[in-house]
Short mmCIF file of C-alpha atoms and ligand atoms in Angstrom, two decimals:
data_model
loop_
_atom_site.label_atom_id
_atom_site.label_comp_id
_atom_site.label_asym_id
_atom_site.label_seq_id
_atom_site.Cartn_x
_atom_site.Cartn_y
_atom_site.Cartn_z
CA UNK A 998 140.33 81.73 105.19
CA UNK A 999 136.78 80.34 105.03
CA UNK A 1000 133.95 81.71 107.11
CA UNK A 1001 134.43 80.13 110.52
CA UNK A 1002 131.86 79.69 113.25
CA UNK A 1003 133.31 81.14 116.46
CA UNK A 1004 132.20 80.22 119.98
CA UNK A 1005 132.98 81.91 123.29
CA UNK A 1006 133.98 80.55 126.69
CA UNK A 1007 134.55 81.96 130.17
CA UNK A 1008 137.85 81.29 131.91
CA UNK A 1009 138.49 82.11 135.56
CA UNK A 1010 142.11 82.11 136.70
CA UNK A 1011 141.32 81.26 140.32
CA UNK A 1012 142.77 82.86 143.50
CA UNK A 1013 145.41 80.12 143.92
CA UNK A 1014 146.81 80.73 140.42
CA UNK A 1015 146.84 84.51 141.00
CA UNK A 1016 148.68 84.08 144.33
CA UNK A 1017 151.15 81.70 142.72
CA UNK A 1018 151.95 84.25 139.99
CA UNK A 1019 150.71 81.96 137.19
CA UNK A 1020 148.45 84.47 135.39
CA UNK A 1021 150.99 85.16 132.66
CA UNK A 1022 151.91 81.52 132.07
CA UNK A 1023 148.27 80.50 131.80
CA UNK A 1024 147.25 83.34 129.47
CA UNK A 1025 150.34 82.64 127.38
CA UNK A 1026 149.12 79.10 126.67
CA UNK A 1027 145.83 80.42 125.31
CA UNK A 1028 147.53 83.09 123.20
CA UNK A 1029 150.07 80.64 121.78
CA UNK A 1030 147.31 78.17 120.91
CA UNK A 1031 145.68 80.82 118.71
CA UNK A 1032 142.65 81.66 120.83
CA UNK A 1033 141.43 85.24 120.74
CA UNK A 1034 140.97 87.10 124.05
CA UNK A 1035 137.87 89.28 123.71
CA UNK A 1036 137.53 90.34 127.37
CA UNK A 1037 139.78 90.35 130.41
CA UNK A 1038 139.70 91.82 133.91
CA UNK A 1039 140.75 91.27 137.52
CA UNK A 1040 138.07 91.27 140.20
CA UNK A 1041 137.14 90.01 143.64
CA UNK A 1042 134.21 87.65 143.02
CA UNK A 1043 131.25 88.80 145.10
CA UNK A 1044 129.56 86.05 147.11
CA UNK A 1045 126.23 86.31 145.26
CA UNK A 1046 128.02 85.94 141.93
CA UNK A 1047 130.02 82.95 143.23
CA UNK A 1048 126.77 81.30 144.36
CA UNK A 1049 125.21 81.92 140.96
CA UNK A 1050 128.24 80.75 139.01
CA UNK A 1051 128.46 77.49 140.98
CA UNK A 1052 124.69 77.00 141.53
CA UNK A 1053 124.79 73.48 139.99
CA UNK A 1054 126.96 72.37 142.95
CA UNK A 1055 124.71 73.74 145.70
CA UNK A 1056 124.20 71.07 148.40
CA UNK A 1057 127.43 69.17 147.62
CA UNK A 1058 129.88 68.71 150.51
CA UNK A 1059 132.56 70.86 148.87
CA UNK A 1060 130.20 73.75 148.02
CA UNK A 1061 130.88 76.02 151.02
CA UNK A 1062 134.64 75.51 150.73
CA UNK A 1063 134.44 76.23 147.00
CA UNK A 1064 132.61 79.53 147.58
CA UNK A 1065 135.08 80.52 150.34
CA UNK A 1066 137.98 79.69 148.00
CA UNK A 1067 136.73 81.52 144.90
CA UNK A 1068 135.93 84.66 146.95
CA UNK A 1069 139.19 84.50 148.97
CA UNK A 1070 141.31 86.69 146.69
CA UNK A 1071 141.38 88.32 143.29
CA UNK A 1072 140.70 86.28 140.16
CA UNK A 1073 141.47 87.03 136.55
CA UNK A 1074 138.55 86.60 134.14
CA UNK A 1075 138.87 86.01 130.42
CA UNK A 1076 136.44 85.51 127.58
CA UNK A 1077 138.08 83.53 124.79
CA UNK A 1078 136.71 83.26 121.27
CA UNK A 1079 137.62 80.65 118.66
CA UNK A 1080 136.24 77.77 116.62
CA UNK A 1081 135.23 74.99 119.06
CA UNK A 1082 136.77 77.00 121.90
CA UNK A 1083 134.78 75.33 124.70
CA UNK A 1084 136.18 71.83 124.02
CA UNK A 1085 139.63 73.16 123.24
CA UNK A 1086 139.92 75.03 126.53
CA UNK A 1087 138.43 72.17 128.59
CA UNK A 1088 141.09 69.90 127.07
CA UNK A 1089 143.82 72.45 127.79
CA UNK A 1090 142.83 72.77 131.48
CA UNK A 1091 142.50 69.01 132.04
CA UNK A 1092 140.60 66.88 134.53
CA UNK A 1093 138.98 68.59 137.55
CA UNK A 1094 141.40 66.67 139.81
CA UNK A 1095 145.02 67.64 139.05
CA UNK A 1096 146.00 64.11 140.14
CA UNK A 1097 143.97 62.68 137.24
CA UNK A 1098 144.80 65.40 134.69
CA UNK A 1099 147.05 64.52 131.75
CA UNK A 1100 150.58 65.94 131.53
CA UNK A 1101 150.58 69.07 129.41
CA UNK A 1102 147.31 70.32 130.85
CA UNK A 1103 147.23 73.37 133.11
CA UNK A 1104 145.78 71.51 136.09
CA UNK A 1105 148.34 68.72 135.79
CA UNK A 1106 151.32 70.95 135.19
CA UNK A 1107 150.65 73.44 137.99
CA UNK A 1108 148.21 71.77 140.40
CA UNK A 1109 148.31 69.24 143.24
CA UNK A 1110 144.80 69.13 144.72
CA UNK A 1111 141.18 69.12 143.47
CA UNK A 1112 140.32 71.99 145.84
CA UNK A 1113 143.13 74.13 144.38
CA UNK A 1114 142.86 73.40 140.67
CA UNK A 1115 143.80 76.87 139.44
CA UNK A 1116 141.33 77.49 136.67
CA UNK A 1117 137.71 77.30 135.57
CA UNK A 1118 136.41 77.00 132.02
CA UNK A 1119 132.80 76.70 130.81
CA UNK A 1120 131.70 73.14 130.06
CA UNK A 1121 129.14 73.75 127.27
CA UNK A 1122 127.69 76.54 125.15
CA UNK A 1123 124.74 77.10 127.50
CA UNK A 1124 127.06 77.39 130.55
CA UNK A 1125 129.38 79.72 128.64
CA UNK A 1126 126.57 82.15 127.79
CA UNK A 1127 125.22 82.04 131.35
CA UNK A 1128 128.66 82.48 132.97
CA UNK A 1129 129.84 85.29 130.66
CA UNK A 1130 126.62 87.07 131.50
CA UNK A 1131 127.30 86.83 135.26
CA UNK A 1132 130.69 88.52 135.01
CA UNK A 1133 130.73 90.77 131.93
CA UNK A 1134 128.61 93.60 130.60
CA UNK A 1135 128.07 93.66 126.85
CA UNK A 1136 130.31 96.71 126.43
CA UNK A 1137 133.22 94.90 128.11
CA UNK A 1138 133.41 92.38 125.26
CA UNK A 1139 135.91 93.64 122.70
CA UNK A 1140 135.47 92.51 119.11
CA UNK A 1141 138.72 92.83 117.18
CA UNK A 1142 140.32 91.38 114.08
CA UNK A 1143 143.08 88.88 114.84
CA UNK A 1144 145.81 89.61 112.29
CA UNK A 1145 147.13 86.02 112.35
CA UNK A 1146 143.83 84.31 111.51
CA UNK A 1147 144.85 83.28 107.99
CA UNK A 1148 147.88 81.55 109.60
CA UNK A 1149 145.77 79.83 112.25
CA UNK A 1150 142.76 78.71 110.16
CA UNK A 1151 142.64 77.38 106.60
P1 IDP B 144 135.19 71.63 136.70
O1 IDP B 144 135.77 72.89 137.31
O2 IDP B 144 136.27 70.74 136.12
O3 IDP B 144 134.06 71.89 135.74
P2 IDP B 144 133.18 70.73 138.60
O4 IDP B 144 132.84 69.31 138.87
O5 IDP B 144 132.19 71.56 137.84
O6 IDP B 144 134.62 70.76 137.91
O7 IDP B 144 133.47 71.40 140.02
C1 IDP B 144 133.62 72.80 140.12
C2 IDP B 144 134.78 73.12 141.03
O8 IDP B 144 134.48 72.66 142.35
C3 IDP B 144 136.09 72.42 140.69
O9 IDP B 144 136.84 73.09 139.68
C4 IDP B 144 136.82 72.44 142.03
O10 IDP B 144 137.37 73.76 142.26
C5 IDP B 144 135.68 72.24 142.99
N1 IDP B 144 135.52 70.82 143.35
C6 IDP B 144 134.91 69.86 142.65
N2 IDP B 144 134.97 68.67 143.29
C7 IDP B 144 135.63 68.91 144.45
C8 IDP B 144 136.01 68.09 145.57
O11 IDP B 144 135.74 66.89 145.62
N3 IDP B 144 136.69 68.73 146.58
C9 IDP B 144 136.99 70.05 146.56
N4 IDP B 144 136.65 70.85 145.52
C10 IDP B 144 135.98 70.30 144.49
MG1 MG B 145 132.09 72.56 135.99
#
């Protein structure tokens, strides 16, 4: 296996997916793909953290509903690490609107409505760093050697 540049992304399994008992199915997709989980926890998102996480959407008509939704029940947070992980995970979750998302994506396969789209994933490296920082302390990130790497990467 050559030396591979690894990126990190933040995933939030949102309150609708938790309530619908989809945590396992969603995490399973990431594990089967070959992505490494380097942090994971269940939390209630505090309002100030929700505001910070979604600050780019402040002022939009769906903002208040979005903050109510993301703070309405527990979420499951993951940090995933892999080569090109940000694009890979965005492709795996699919379009923001489950009605537009391609079959095989998480939002298509499990979702019906843009306001209940089950999952968040960072959209670029800058967002990933900012978002991971909102939800995880440095000591919560677990660096470990994935024993299958030589079977996942050339
Ligand atoms: P993304 O999650 O695919 O990156 P964004 O445009 O960044 O999509 O929007 C953030 C979140 O805001 C979406 O995942 C969804 O939960 C919510 N959202 C976006 N647009 C709408 C809308 O038109 N109605 C209700 N909720 C929306
Ligand atoms: Mg976004």
